[in-house]
């Protein structure tokens, strides 16, 4: 399990390094007026998008996971709820629209958290974003689990998904309707 935490921590570190490479230091970026919400480097999502017995995977282009297949995901932007970040990240990285159905897991570290969300495919054809990934594809879950080019944490998540585990938390849409769009409850 320690190896999985290291892989996720490395992904977060790679995302931050990529940001610094593209935008200057984190301190410099604070003084630059940006055209949109800023990424919150403490909160990130991983997205298990299912389409029947297939899962959406991307081939990462940088860092320790370069060349490997993994689930799409990324940082939440300031003021963004995890399920909003998941929908945005999947669309940006793969051109696929998906809807969050349940929480599959969470990885916590003293400095950050990584929420793993299972999502239902809505529409779209998987396509690479040409930046963070070189390929986006739907792969049979049973095949992905045995691929040597899939990351370990992706395989662990897919095994849980394939086994139709009941150990999930579901998004309570009625709570959101009652409390408003600023709240999420997974129970």
PDB file of C-alpha atoms in Angstrom, residues 8-26 29 39 41 60 62-64 75 132:
ATOM      1  CA  UNK A   8      -0.119   9.186  -5.983  1.00  0.00           C
ATOM      2  CA  UNK A   9       2.209  11.538  -4.108  1.00  0.00           C
ATOM      3  CA  UNK A  10       4.567  11.410  -7.108  1.00  0.00           C
ATOM      4  CA  UNK A  11       1.670  12.267  -9.461  1.00  0.00           C
ATOM      5  CA  UNK A  12       0.792  15.300  -7.303  1.00  0.00           C
ATOM      6  CA  UNK A  13       4.434  16.337  -7.268  1.00  0.00           C
ATOM      7  CA  UNK A  14       4.644  15.894 -11.062  1.00  0.00           C
ATOM      8  CA  UNK A  15       1.533  18.047 -11.554  1.00  0.00           C
ATOM      9  CA  UNK A  16       3.069  20.773  -9.381  1.00  0.00           C
ATOM     10  CA  UNK A  17       6.393  20.522 -11.267  1.00  0.00           C
ATOM     11  CA  UNK A  18       4.558  20.767 -14.577  1.00  0.00           C
ATOM     12  CA  UNK A  19       2.745  23.878 -13.328  1.00  0.00           C
ATOM     13  CA  UNK A  20       6.006  25.505 -12.254  1.00  0.00           C
ATOM     14  CA  UNK A  21       7.602  24.611 -15.617  1.00  0.00           C
ATOM     15  CA  UNK A  22       4.724  26.206 -17.544  1.00  0.00           C
ATOM     16  CA  UNK A  23       4.007  29.181 -15.256  1.00  0.00           C
ATOM     17  CA  UNK A  24       7.130  29.963 -13.226  1.00  0.00           C
ATOM     18  CA  UNK A  25       7.471  29.379  -9.492  1.00  0.00           C
ATOM     19  CA  UNK A  26       4.427  28.924  -7.282  1.00  0.00           C
ATOM     20  CA  UNK A  29       2.238  32.555 -10.217  1.00  0.00           C
ATOM     21  CA  UNK A  39      -5.544  24.724  -9.120  1.00  0.00           C
ATOM     22  CA  UNK A  41      -2.546  21.521  -5.099  1.00  0.00           C
ATOM     23  CA  UNK A  60       0.474   9.617 -19.200  1.00  0.00           C
ATOM     24  CA  UNK A  62       5.381  12.929 -18.016  1.00  0.00           C
ATOM     25  CA  UNK A  63       6.949  12.029 -14.668  1.00  0.00           C
ATOM     26  CA  UNK A  64       7.202   8.597 -13.126  1.00  0.00           C
ATOM     27  CA  UNK A  75      -6.372  18.901  -9.118  1.00  0.00           C
ATOM     28  CA  UNK A 132      -0.981  15.312 -20.296  1.00  0.00           C
TER      29      UNK A 132
END
